[in-house]
Short mmCIF file of C-alpha atoms in Angstrom, two decimals:
data_model
loop_
_atom_site.label_atom_id
_atom_site.label_comp_id
_atom_site.label_asym_id
_atom_site.label_seq_id
_atom_site.Cartn_x
_atom_site.Cartn_y
_atom_site.Cartn_z
CA UNK A 23 -22.18 8.62 -29.83
CA UNK A 24 -20.99 5.14 -30.46
CA UNK A 25 -22.30 2.38 -28.22
CA UNK A 26 -21.80 -1.35 -28.23
CA UNK A 27 -24.81 -3.19 -29.71
CA UNK A 28 -25.07 -5.67 -26.87
CA UNK A 29 -27.57 -4.31 -24.30
CA UNK A 30 -25.75 -5.80 -21.28
CA UNK A 31 -22.61 -3.89 -22.15
CA UNK A 32 -24.70 -0.70 -22.50
CA UNK A 33 -26.10 -1.29 -18.95
CA UNK A 34 -22.66 -1.70 -17.39
CA UNK A 35 -21.32 1.43 -19.10
CA UNK A 36 -24.36 3.58 -18.26
CA UNK A 37 -24.43 2.53 -14.59
CA UNK A 38 -20.75 3.27 -14.24
CA UNK A 39 -21.36 6.66 -15.73
CA UNK A 40 -24.24 7.45 -13.45
CA UNK A 41 -22.24 6.25 -10.41
CA UNK A 42 -19.24 8.50 -11.28
CA UNK A 43 -16.71 5.73 -12.09
CA UNK A 44 -14.46 7.78 -14.37
CA UNK A 45 -11.14 5.80 -14.60
CA UNK A 46 -11.17 2.59 -16.58
CA UNK A 47 -8.05 0.49 -17.07
CA UNK A 48 -8.52 -1.85 -20.03
CA UNK A 49 -6.41 -4.84 -21.15
CA UNK A 50 -6.85 -5.56 -24.81
CA UNK A 51 -8.89 -8.62 -25.63
CA UNK A 52 -11.76 -9.85 -27.73
CA UNK A 53 -14.50 -11.02 -25.29
CA UNK A 54 -14.38 -7.60 -23.54
CA UNK A 55 -14.71 -5.79 -26.85
CA UNK A 56 -18.22 -4.52 -26.14
CA UNK A 57 -17.03 -2.86 -22.90
CA UNK A 58 -13.91 -1.46 -24.51
CA UNK A 59 -15.87 0.07 -27.40
CA UNK A 60 -18.28 1.70 -24.98
CA UNK A 61 -15.80 2.99 -22.40
CA UNK A 62 -13.11 4.15 -24.75
CA UNK A 63 -15.43 6.15 -26.97
CA UNK A 64 -17.37 7.87 -24.22
CA UNK A 65 -16.23 11.36 -23.04
CA UNK A 66 -17.15 10.72 -19.42
CA UNK A 67 -14.44 8.09 -18.99
CA UNK A 68 -10.69 8.35 -18.78
CA UNK A 69 -9.41 5.04 -20.23
CA UNK A 70 -5.92 3.58 -20.09
CA UNK A 71 -4.72 0.55 -22.14
CA UNK A 72 -2.40 -1.76 -20.17
CA UNK A 73 -1.65 -5.06 -21.91
CA UNK A 74 -0.39 -7.11 -18.93
CA UNK A 75 -3.37 -7.75 -16.70
CA UNK A 76 -1.31 -8.13 -13.51
CA UNK A 77 0.36 -4.86 -14.18
CA UNK A 78 -2.97 -3.26 -15.21
CA UNK A 79 -4.63 -4.18 -11.94
CA UNK A 80 -1.69 -2.71 -9.80
CA UNK A 81 -1.70 0.41 -12.04
CA UNK A 82 -5.45 0.74 -11.27
CA UNK A 83 -4.71 0.14 -7.61
CA UNK A 84 -2.24 3.08 -7.67
CA UNK A 85 -4.88 5.31 -9.34
CA UNK A 86 -7.42 4.35 -6.69
CA UNK A 87 -4.87 4.78 -3.87
CA UNK A 88 -4.55 8.43 -4.82
CA UNK A 89 -8.03 9.23 -6.05
CA UNK A 90 -9.62 7.53 -2.97
CA UNK A 91 -12.53 6.40 -5.14
CA UNK A 92 -13.18 3.32 -7.19
CA UNK A 93 -11.20 2.58 -10.40
CA UNK A 94 -12.29 -0.17 -12.74
CA UNK A 95 -10.14 -2.80 -14.50
CA UNK A 96 -11.60 -4.54 -17.55
CA UNK A 97 -10.33 -7.77 -19.05
CA UNK A 98 -11.24 -10.51 -21.50
CA UNK A 99 -12.28 -14.03 -20.51
CA UNK A 100 -10.18 -16.94 -19.35
CA UNK A 101 -6.94 -16.68 -17.36
CA UNK A 102 -6.97 -12.88 -17.79
CA UNK A 103 -9.04 -12.28 -14.69
CA UNK A 104 -6.75 -14.57 -12.59
CA UNK A 105 -3.90 -12.19 -13.24
CA UNK A 106 -5.81 -9.53 -11.38
CA UNK A 107 -5.74 -11.57 -8.19
CA UNK A 108 -2.48 -10.22 -6.57
CA UNK A 109 -3.72 -6.66 -6.88
CA UNK A 110 -7.20 -7.65 -5.71
CA UNK A 111 -5.75 -9.21 -2.57
CA UNK A 112 -3.67 -6.10 -1.98
CA UNK A 113 -6.75 -3.90 -2.38
CA UNK A 114 -8.68 -6.07 -0.01
CA UNK A 115 -6.11 -5.81 2.83
CA UNK A 116 -5.28 -2.15 2.10
CA UNK A 117 -8.93 -1.17 1.87
CA UNK A 118 -8.66 0.32 -1.63
CA UNK A 119 -11.80 0.42 -3.87
CA UNK A 120 -11.14 -1.53 -7.02
CA UNK A 121 -13.80 -2.75 -9.53
CA UNK A 122 -12.89 -5.84 -11.51
CA UNK A 123 -14.98 -6.27 -14.61
CA UNK A 124 -14.30 -9.58 -16.43
CA UNK A 125 -15.94 -10.46 -19.71
CA UNK A 126 -17.03 -14.08 -19.90
CA UNK A 127 -18.67 -16.63 -22.19
CA UNK A 128 -22.32 -17.34 -21.51
CA UNK A 129 -22.92 -19.92 -18.80
CA UNK A 130 -23.86 -22.67 -21.29
CA UNK A 131 -20.35 -22.39 -22.89
CA UNK A 132 -18.39 -23.10 -19.67
CA UNK A 133 -16.60 -26.47 -19.43
CA UNK A 134 -17.53 -27.69 -22.91
CA UNK A 135 -14.14 -27.16 -24.42
CA UNK A 136 -14.22 -23.61 -25.70
CA UNK A 137 -10.99 -21.64 -25.67
CA UNK A 138 -10.22 -18.90 -23.15
CA UNK A 139 -12.92 -20.27 -20.92
CA UNK A 140 -12.61 -20.94 -17.20
CA UNK A 141 -15.00 -20.92 -14.24
CA UNK A 142 -14.97 -17.23 -13.66
CA UNK A 143 -17.93 -16.78 -11.37
CA UNK A 144 -16.75 -15.97 -7.79
CA UNK A 145 -13.14 -16.71 -8.79
CA UNK A 146 -11.96 -13.83 -6.59
CA UNK A 147 -14.50 -14.35 -3.83
CA UNK A 148 -11.98 -15.00 -1.03
CA UNK A 149 -10.62 -11.40 -1.34
CA UNK A 150 -13.55 -9.33 -2.57
CA UNK A 151 -16.34 -7.55 -0.65
CA UNK A 152 -18.99 -8.20 -3.28
CA UNK A 153 -19.37 -10.51 -6.39
CA UNK A 154 -21.88 -9.79 -9.11
CA UNK A 155 -22.43 -12.66 -11.52
CA UNK A 156 -24.53 -11.19 -14.23
CA UNK A 157 -26.86 -12.98 -16.62
CA UNK A 158 -26.57 -12.55 -20.35
CA UNK A 159 -29.58 -10.23 -20.79
CA UNK A 160 -29.95 -6.73 -19.69
CA UNK A 161 -32.56 -6.51 -16.85
CA UNK A 162 -33.35 -4.89 -13.56
CA UNK A 163 -31.68 -7.72 -11.57
CA UNK A 164 -28.42 -7.16 -13.34
CA UNK A 165 -28.73 -3.39 -12.73
CA UNK A 166 -29.21 -4.00 -9.02
CA UNK A 167 -26.14 -6.28 -8.89
CA UNK A 168 -23.96 -3.68 -10.61
CA UNK A 169 -25.28 -0.94 -8.25
CA UNK A 170 -24.54 -3.14 -5.22
CA UNK A 171 -21.05 -3.89 -6.45
CA UNK A 172 -20.17 -0.24 -6.97
CA UNK A 173 -21.74 0.76 -3.63
CA UNK A 174 -19.85 -2.05 -1.81
CA UNK A 175 -16.52 -0.89 -3.22
CA UNK A 176 -17.27 2.62 -1.91
CA UNK A 177 -18.71 1.79 1.48
CA UNK A 178 -16.41 -1.11 2.33
CA UNK A 179 -13.29 0.28 0.69
CA UNK A 180 -12.41 -2.87 -1.04
CA UNK A 181 -12.38 -4.77 -4.38
CA UNK A 182 -15.46 -6.09 -6.03
CA UNK A 183 -15.93 -8.42 -9.05
CA UNK A 184 -18.51 -8.04 -11.81
CA UNK A 185 -18.54 -11.02 -14.22
CA UNK A 186 -20.23 -10.14 -17.49
CA UNK A 187 -21.12 -12.82 -20.07
CA UNK A 188 -21.29 -11.86 -23.74
CA UNK A 189 -22.24 -13.91 -26.80
CA UNK A 190 -20.81 -13.19 -30.24
CA UNK A 191 -20.90 -11.02 -32.28
CA UNK A 192 -18.91 -8.70 -30.07
CA UNK A 193 -17.87 -5.76 -32.15
CA UNK A 194 -21.14 -4.43 -33.49
CA UNK A 195 -22.07 -0.87 -32.60
CA UNK A 196 -25.14 1.37 -32.60
CA UNK A 197 -25.60 5.14 -32.35
CA UNK A 198 -28.41 5.05 -29.79
CA UNK A 199 -28.87 3.29 -26.47
CA UNK A 200 -31.36 0.42 -26.44
CA UNK A 201 -31.57 0.10 -22.63
CA UNK A 202 -32.82 2.34 -19.88
CA UNK A 203 -30.99 1.39 -16.77
CA UNK A 204 -32.45 1.38 -13.30
CA UNK A 205 -30.73 4.07 -11.31
CA UNK A 206 -30.72 3.51 -7.54
CA UNK A 207 -29.78 6.44 -5.37
CA UNK A 208 -26.87 5.97 -2.97
CA UNK A 209 -27.83 6.03 0.66
CA UNK A 210 -25.26 7.72 3.00
CA UNK A 211 -25.84 7.07 6.66
CA UNK A 212 -24.79 9.71 9.17
CA UNK A 213 -22.03 8.53 11.44
CA UNK A 214 -23.37 8.02 14.91
CA UNK A 215 -20.74 7.98 17.63
CA UNK A 216 -22.18 5.61 20.23
CA UNK A 217 -19.02 4.36 21.88
CA UNK A 218 -18.43 3.53 25.53
CA UNK A 219 -16.13 6.55 26.02
CA UNK A 220 -16.78 6.97 29.68
CA UNK A 221 -15.79 3.39 30.50
CA UNK A 222 -12.75 3.54 28.18
CA UNK A 223 -11.65 6.85 29.69
CA UNK A 224 -11.79 5.40 33.22
CA UNK A 225 -9.26 2.83 32.11
CA UNK A 226 -7.22 5.45 30.23
CA UNK A 227 -7.11 7.96 33.05
CA UNK A 228 -5.73 5.32 35.43
CA UNK A 229 -2.95 4.10 33.05
CA UNK A 230 0.53 5.50 33.23
CA UNK A 231 1.84 3.73 30.14
CA UNK A 232 -0.16 4.10 26.89
CA UNK A 233 1.32 3.14 23.56
CA UNK A 234 -0.25 4.43 20.29
CA UNK A 235 0.99 2.43 17.30
CA UNK A 236 0.14 3.65 13.80
CA UNK A 237 0.73 1.69 10.58
CA UNK A 238 -0.22 2.59 6.96
CA UNK A 239 -2.15 5.82 6.99
CA UNK A 240 -3.06 8.21 4.12
CA UNK A 241 -1.58 11.71 4.37
CA UNK A 242 -3.67 14.40 6.02
CA UNK A 243 -6.17 11.91 7.39
CA UNK A 244 -5.67 12.61 11.07
CA UNK A 245 -6.14 16.14 12.44
CA UNK A 246 -2.79 17.60 13.56
CA UNK A 247 -4.43 18.78 16.81
CA UNK A 248 -5.01 15.19 17.69
CA UNK A 249 -1.43 14.22 16.84
CA UNK A 250 -0.18 17.11 18.95
CA UNK A 251 -2.23 16.11 21.94
CA UNK A 252 -1.12 12.58 21.86
CA UNK A 253 2.54 13.49 21.34
CA UNK A 254 2.53 15.83 24.27
CA UNK A 255 0.84 13.57 26.83
CA UNK A 256 3.53 12.40 29.32
CA UNK A 257 1.81 9.03 29.69
CA UNK A 258 1.67 8.32 25.94
CA UNK A 259 4.30 7.06 23.57
CA UNK A 260 3.34 7.40 19.91
CA UNK A 261 5.22 4.99 17.63
CA UNK A 262 4.73 5.46 13.92
CA UNK A 263 5.99 3.78 10.73
CA UNK A 264 7.26 5.62 7.68
CA UNK A 265 3.89 4.78 5.96
CA UNK A 266 1.90 6.47 8.75
CA UNK A 267 2.39 9.94 7.21
CA UNK A 268 2.08 11.45 10.70
CA UNK A 269 4.58 14.17 11.94
CA UNK A 270 5.57 15.62 15.22
CA UNK A 271 9.04 16.07 16.83
CA UNK A 272 8.11 13.72 19.65
CA UNK A 273 6.70 10.85 17.62
CA UNK A 274 9.02 7.83 17.49
CA UNK A 275 9.39 6.72 13.91
CA UNK A 276 12.36 4.35 14.03
CA UNK A 277 10.68 1.59 16.02
CA UNK A 278 13.28 -1.16 15.41
CA UNK A 279 16.18 1.00 16.59
CA UNK A 280 14.33 1.59 19.86
CA UNK A 281 13.32 -1.93 20.84
CA UNK A 282 15.87 -4.31 19.20
CA UNK A 283 18.54 -3.74 21.89
CA UNK A 284 16.05 -4.17 24.76
CA UNK A 285 16.84 -6.61 27.54
CA UNK A 286 13.99 -8.42 29.26
CA UNK A 287 13.92 -5.79 31.93
CA UNK A 288 13.66 -3.07 29.25
CA UNK A 289 10.79 -4.90 27.61
CA UNK A 290 8.87 -5.21 30.86
CA UNK A 291 9.47 -1.50 31.67
CA UNK A 292 8.18 -0.54 28.20
CA UNK A 293 5.19 -2.91 28.26
CA UNK A 294 2.13 -0.71 27.92
CA UNK A 295 -1.01 -0.86 29.99
CA UNK A 296 -3.08 0.20 26.99
CA UNK A 297 -2.30 -0.21 23.28
CA UNK A 298 -4.29 1.92 20.75
CA UNK A 299 -3.77 1.13 17.07
CA UNK A 300 -5.15 2.63 13.92
CA UNK A 301 -4.18 2.66 10.27
CA UNK A 302 -3.16 -0.36 8.21
CA UNK A 303 -0.55 -3.06 8.38
CA UNK A 304 2.58 -2.80 10.55
CA UNK A 305 5.98 -3.41 8.92
CA UNK A 306 8.07 -4.00 12.03
CA UNK A 307 8.23 -7.65 12.96
CA UNK A 308 10.02 -6.63 16.19
CA UNK A 309 7.17 -4.52 17.53
CA UNK A 310 4.71 -7.31 16.72
CA UNK A 311 6.87 -9.89 18.52
CA UNK A 312 7.21 -7.49 21.54
CA UNK A 313 3.53 -6.84 21.91
CA UNK A 314 2.58 -10.48 21.46
CA UNK A 315 4.93 -11.53 24.25
CA UNK A 316 4.48 -8.51 26.52
CA UNK A 317 0.82 -7.93 25.94
CA UNK A 318 -1.02 -4.85 27.13
CA UNK A 319 -4.03 -5.29 29.43
CA UNK A 320 -6.11 -3.55 26.78
CA UNK A 321 -5.80 -3.28 23.00
CA UNK A 322 -8.14 -0.89 21.26
CA UNK A 323 -8.25 -0.65 17.47
CA UNK A 324 -9.91 2.33 15.77
CA UNK A 325 -11.22 1.78 12.26
CA UNK A 326 -14.66 2.17 10.71
CA UNK A 327 -14.46 -1.29 9.00
CA UNK A 328 -12.01 -3.83 10.40
CA UNK A 329 -9.97 -4.70 13.45
CA UNK A 330 -7.35 -7.42 13.25
CA UNK A 331 -6.26 -9.09 16.47
CA UNK A 332 -2.63 -8.69 15.50
CA UNK A 333 -1.29 -9.09 19.11
CA UNK A 334 -3.70 -11.61 20.44
CA UNK A 335 -5.23 -9.25 23.02
CA UNK A 336 -7.83 -7.16 21.14
CA UNK A 337 -10.40 -5.96 23.59
CA UNK A 338 -12.32 -3.18 21.83
CA UNK A 339 -13.03 -2.07 18.18
CA UNK A 340 -13.96 1.59 17.74
CA UNK A 341 -15.95 1.49 14.45
CA UNK A 342 -15.51 5.13 13.43
CA UNK A 343 -12.82 7.24 11.80
CA UNK A 344 -9.90 7.98 14.19
CA UNK A 345 -10.63 11.75 13.90
CA UNK A 346 -14.17 11.20 15.11
CA UNK A 347 -13.15 8.78 17.82
CA UNK A 348 -10.34 10.88 19.35
CA UNK A 349 -12.28 14.09 19.23
CA UNK A 350 -15.04 12.50 21.26
CA UNK A 351 -12.79 10.45 23.51
CA UNK A 352 -10.64 13.41 24.58
CA UNK A 353 -13.71 15.03 26.20
CA UNK A 354 -13.57 12.27 28.80
CA UNK A 355 -9.82 12.12 29.48
CA UNK A 356 -7.47 13.80 31.87
CA UNK A 357 -3.70 14.13 31.78
CA UNK A 358 -1.78 12.22 34.52
CA UNK A 359 1.81 12.30 35.62
CA UNK A 360 4.10 9.69 34.02
CA UNK A 361 7.70 9.24 32.96
CA UNK A 362 6.63 6.85 30.09
CA UNK A 363 6.97 9.35 27.22
CA UNK A 364 10.13 10.94 28.50
CA UNK A 365 11.83 7.55 28.99
CA UNK A 366 11.13 6.66 25.38
CA UNK A 367 12.39 10.02 24.04
CA UNK A 368 15.58 9.63 26.12
CA UNK A 369 16.17 6.18 24.56
CA UNK A 370 15.48 7.65 21.09
CA UNK A 371 18.18 10.33 21.56
CA UNK A 372 20.66 7.73 22.65
CA UNK A 373 19.83 5.61 19.61
CA UNK A 374 20.19 8.53 17.27
CA UNK A 375 23.65 9.26 18.55
CA UNK A 376 24.64 5.59 18.10
CA UNK A 377 23.11 5.50 14.58
CA UNK A 378 25.00 8.58 13.47
CA UNK A 379 28.29 7.22 14.72
CA UNK A 380 27.71 3.83 13.13
CA UNK A 381 26.79 5.22 9.67
CA UNK A 382 29.92 7.34 9.72
CA UNK A 383 32.06 4.19 10.23
CA UNK A 384 30.72 1.95 7.41
CA UNK A 385 31.55 1.76 3.74
CA UNK A 386 29.13 1.96 0.81
CA UNK A 387 26.25 -0.53 1.13
CA UNK A 388 22.44 -0.65 1.06
CA UNK A 389 22.26 0.99 4.49
CA UNK A 390 24.43 3.83 3.33
CA UNK A 391 22.35 4.39 0.22
CA UNK A 392 19.26 5.00 2.36
CA UNK A 393 21.20 7.41 4.54
CA UNK A 394 22.08 9.43 1.38
CA UNK A 395 18.91 9.14 -0.62
CA UNK A 396 16.10 9.83 1.87
CA UNK A 397 17.40 13.33 2.95
CA UNK A 398 17.93 14.22 -0.68
CA UNK A 399 14.31 13.54 -1.74
CA UNK A 400 12.67 16.73 -3.19
CA UNK A 401 10.19 18.42 -0.85
CA UNK A 402 6.53 17.97 -1.55
CA UNK A 403 7.22 14.88 -3.64
CA UNK A 404 5.63 11.48 -3.28
CA UNK A 405 7.66 8.51 -2.24
CA UNK A 406 6.56 4.98 -3.20
CA UNK A 407 8.55 2.16 -1.71
CA UNK A 408 8.68 -1.45 -2.74
CA UNK A 409 8.43 -4.32 -0.29
CA UNK A 410 11.08 -6.53 1.18
CA UNK A 411 14.35 -4.83 2.13
CA UNK A 412 13.51 -1.38 0.78
CA UNK A 413 10.58 -0.63 3.17
CA UNK A 414 12.53 -2.03 6.13
CA UNK A 415 15.58 0.24 5.48
CA UNK A 416 13.22 3.23 5.05
CA UNK A 417 11.93 2.64 8.58
CA UNK A 418 15.33 3.43 10.05
CA UNK A 419 15.50 7.11 8.94
CA UNK A 420 13.58 10.38 9.18
CA UNK A 421 11.76 11.53 6.06
CA UNK A 422 10.85 15.16 5.41
CA UNK A 423 7.23 15.86 6.61
CA UNK A 424 6.30 17.40 3.24
CA UNK A 425 6.88 13.99 1.50
CA UNK A 426 3.96 11.56 1.19
CA UNK A 427 4.87 7.89 1.66
CA UNK A 428 3.15 4.84 0.21
CA UNK A 429 3.84 1.11 0.12
CA UNK A 430 1.72 -1.97 -0.74
CA UNK A 431 1.60 -3.34 2.83
CA UNK A 432 -1.74 -5.10 2.54
CA UNK A 433 -0.17 -8.31 1.38
CA UNK A 434 3.46 -7.03 1.48
CA UNK A 435 4.14 -8.54 -1.94
CA UNK A 436 6.90 -7.41 -4.32
CA UNK A 437 4.83 -8.21 -7.38
CA UNK A 438 3.24 -4.87 -8.30
CA UNK A 439 5.27 -2.17 -6.66
CA UNK A 440 6.36 -0.43 -9.88
CA UNK A 441 2.94 -0.70 -11.50
CA UNK A 442 1.27 0.76 -8.37
CA UNK A 443 3.77 3.62 -8.24
CA UNK A 444 3.20 4.57 -11.82
CA UNK A 445 -0.56 4.53 -11.36
CA UNK A 446 -0.20 6.73 -8.30
CA UNK A 447 2.08 9.10 -10.17
CA UNK A 448 -0.48 9.45 -12.98
CA UNK A 449 -3.34 10.12 -10.52
CA UNK A 450 -1.57 12.50 -8.25
CA UNK A 451 0.42 14.47 -10.74
CA UNK A 452 3.12 15.01 -8.19
CA UNK A 453 6.80 14.28 -8.70
CA UNK A 454 6.99 10.65 -7.71
CA UNK A 455 10.06 8.60 -6.65
CA UNK A 456 9.92 4.86 -6.41
CA UNK A 457 12.65 3.17 -4.32
CA UNK A 458 12.86 -0.42 -5.17
CA UNK A 459 15.00 -3.54 -5.02
CA UNK A 460 16.30 -5.45 -7.96
CA UNK A 461 14.12 -8.52 -7.57
CA UNK A 462 10.92 -6.42 -7.19
CA UNK A 463 11.84 -4.26 -10.13
CA UNK A 464 12.67 -7.26 -12.44
CA UNK A 465 9.56 -9.16 -11.30
CA UNK A 466 7.37 -6.18 -12.27
CA UNK A 467 9.30 -5.07 -15.37
CA UNK A 468 6.19 -5.08 -17.49
CA UNK A 469 5.09 -2.09 -15.44
CA UNK A 470 7.35 0.00 -17.77
CA UNK A 471 5.26 -1.24 -20.76
CA UNK A 472 2.99 1.73 -20.12
CA UNK A 473 2.23 4.71 -22.29
CA UNK A 474 1.24 6.95 -19.34
CA UNK A 475 4.43 7.19 -17.38
CA UNK A 476 4.82 10.91 -16.31
CA UNK A 477 7.99 12.75 -17.13
CA UNK A 478 8.50 13.60 -13.50
CA UNK A 479 8.49 9.83 -12.39
CA UNK A 480 11.82 8.49 -11.12
CA UNK A 481 13.03 5.11 -10.07
CA UNK A 482 15.89 4.48 -7.59
CA UNK A 483 16.79 0.88 -8.16
CA UNK A 484 19.03 -0.80 -5.51
CA UNK A 485 20.74 -3.65 -7.30
CA UNK A 486 22.59 -5.97 -4.89
CA UNK A 487 22.48 -8.96 -7.17
CA UNK A 488 19.56 -10.85 -5.56
CA UNK A 489 16.98 -10.93 -2.76
CA UNK A 490 19.13 -9.43 -0.08
CA UNK A 491 16.42 -9.70 2.59
CA UNK A 492 17.04 -13.47 2.72
CA UNK A 493 20.52 -12.82 3.96
CA UNK A 494 19.10 -10.95 6.87
CA UNK A 495 16.55 -13.55 7.83
CA UNK A 496 17.40 -16.54 10.03
CA UNK A 497 18.60 -19.63 8.12
CA UNK A 498 21.01 -17.92 5.74
CA UNK A 499 23.87 -20.15 4.58
CA UNK A 500 26.20 -19.46 1.70
CA UNK A 501 25.23 -22.54 -0.37
CA UNK A 502 24.15 -23.14 -3.98
CA UNK A 503 20.64 -23.92 -2.80
CA UNK A 504 20.42 -20.60 -0.92
CA UNK A 505 21.88 -18.57 -3.74
CA UNK A 506 19.64 -20.09 -6.39
CA UNK A 507 16.35 -20.78 -4.62
CA UNK A 508 16.21 -18.13 -1.92
CA UNK A 509 18.35 -15.14 -2.85
CA UNK A 510 17.80 -15.57 -6.67
CA UNK A 511 21.28 -14.45 -7.54
CA UNK A 512 21.56 -12.69 -10.91
CA UNK A 513 23.79 -10.51 -13.00
CA UNK A 514 21.10 -8.41 -14.74
CA UNK A 515 20.96 -4.64 -14.89
CA UNK A 516 18.15 -2.23 -15.89
CA UNK A 517 20.15 -0.55 -18.64
CA UNK A 518 18.39 -2.06 -21.62
CA UNK A 519 14.93 -1.90 -20.10
CA UNK A 520 15.47 1.83 -19.44
CA UNK A 521 16.51 2.38 -23.07
CA UNK A 522 13.57 0.34 -24.43
CA UNK A 523 11.02 2.23 -22.37
CA UNK A 524 12.31 5.74 -22.62
CA UNK A 525 13.94 6.26 -19.21
CA UNK A 526 17.13 8.27 -18.89
CA UNK A 527 19.52 5.86 -17.24
CA UNK A 528 22.13 6.60 -14.53
CA UNK A 529 24.34 4.39 -12.32
CA UNK A 530 26.11 4.83 -9.00
CA UNK A 531 28.37 2.48 -7.11
CA UNK A 532 29.90 4.70 -4.35
CA UNK A 533 28.96 7.72 -2.29
CA UNK A 534 30.44 10.27 -4.67
CA UNK A 535 28.71 8.93 -7.77
CA UNK A 536 25.45 8.49 -5.85
CA UNK A 537 25.41 12.11 -4.60
CA UNK A 538 26.17 13.40 -8.17
CA UNK A 539 23.51 11.19 -9.69
CA UNK A 540 20.83 12.21 -7.21
CA UNK A 541 21.27 15.87 -8.18
CA UNK A 542 20.85 15.01 -11.86
CA UNK A 543 17.94 12.67 -11.35
CA UNK A 544 15.96 14.90 -9.05
CA UNK A 545 16.41 18.04 -11.16
CA UNK A 546 15.71 16.50 -14.54
CA UNK A 547 12.00 16.23 -15.47
CA UNK A 548 12.34 16.19 -19.25
CA UNK A 549 11.78 12.38 -19.25
CA UNK A 550 11.38 9.59 -16.65
CA UNK A 551 14.67 8.85 -14.81
CA UNK A 552 16.11 5.52 -13.58
CA UNK A 553 19.07 5.48 -11.26
CA UNK A 554 20.55 2.04 -10.64
CA UNK A 555 22.71 1.84 -7.57
CA UNK A 556 24.98 -1.18 -7.29
CA UNK A 557 25.82 -2.35 -3.77
CA UNK A 558 28.00 -5.30 -2.46
CA UNK A 559 25.92 -8.45 -2.37
CA UNK A 560 27.98 -10.21 0.28
CA UNK A 561 28.33 -7.27 2.70
CA UNK A 562 24.92 -5.61 2.98
CA UNK A 563 23.53 -8.00 5.55
CA UNK A 564 26.66 -7.76 7.68
CA UNK A 565 26.45 -3.99 8.04
CA UNK A 566 22.73 -4.04 8.86
CA UNK A 567 23.04 -6.76 11.49
CA UNK A 568 26.07 -5.11 13.04
CA UNK A 569 24.09 -1.83 13.25
CA UNK A 570 21.52 -3.32 15.61
CA UNK A 571 24.34 -4.78 17.78
CA UNK A 572 26.04 -1.35 17.87
CA UNK A 573 22.95 0.23 19.43
CA UNK A 574 23.44 -1.54 22.71
#
């Protein structure tokens, strides 16, 4: 075996190995050479080399998203670690375990004028669940900090930062370990359900209007029996988002189409007595605005770790997994008569009829693209969606239950959507489709600078010449300031990027060419595919806004 000569590097590597951290994403650099040498030449680690640190961190995020266990990113000193921050923040709010390992100069070299040197200790502290600032020597205190960092990433499902100072020389190796690390056993506490179910059930059993709202949720995390029971209760309306990965014919998955046309009387009639939420962030601004204005008497959030008071009326936090919580809670509940669920389903059928008629009446545009693309997705594939307009359009349609859906909704940023999707595709091994907008794609174009892109990875790129979402938001005016500083108008295409990075490139600009291209893209797995769909910049917002008016 080949090991770095520096004992501290040996300690980090050995503790990672003992703790089962297998996937290491490394960005080339000099100060992190001891770690790179050790990780890359050890058979217990799967290492990936991603040059751009921002892309590397999102790639690691995608790996961890699928593996559901910690993935490490390793960088050199200086500004390199700062480029991890967008992915760290996403991991923090999406509850994804990510281990940042930054090489550093020894403490005495900070702020004396050395190159590639910044104040790295605790630099990510606002969005990490643990920070380990190691000292230069290998010792038991450092071993304990590394152990606590790894355990925190696992238990708290979030990012941690381990800052590791190295002095030169950095590249020397040895054939035998010179350290014996202190291995601390992980302690797993049994989940004790000690919730006030009897009191909660008394409230539940008296309420005729109960709304269950589900945001981001990993596939297969909630027992289908629980989904079925909620969906069939006449006093319960279950509203889900595309990212919830829950399925039942009576779940309402197109939230905005339901509530956007509501009058004040409709809102009051739909106002729930009880709101139960679980899962991650909610995309729909309309449902958030509705529940903040027409607040339920009780808001219960079910999550082992966190409960955000999103609607300003949080009254209870169930600190267990939703499966555990509902299985116990149902033992105390009874079914009561109510028209709440049926009222919502009747509205949904009416909205579906209106939606079908409207889509048949409009020409080719972003909205039309989603109508064609989503039903054409291959069964049992994975769908990654970028933020901004793409995820919002996706909320307006049904998606086949066999398809797993993901989106970086922790911070809702466009910055790493492609990198995350590629990491997820590598980890899952499933055919993966990324639907992304042009600004998100161009912003993260270094994601394609990646030697690990699977052949069955496909990108559907909607190019409407700018940030189309800003045309939908209030304040849009057709002025040079808007076009330059908000929409970011451009005339770029992905053709040359596709050629440079080995993607087979296709285009579409109308329904006929889109339908033909989708068949080609979804059936060709000889190399990664990129389909660029061009839509009319000045018309997309009109057709979407008119859609919501047509629902009345």
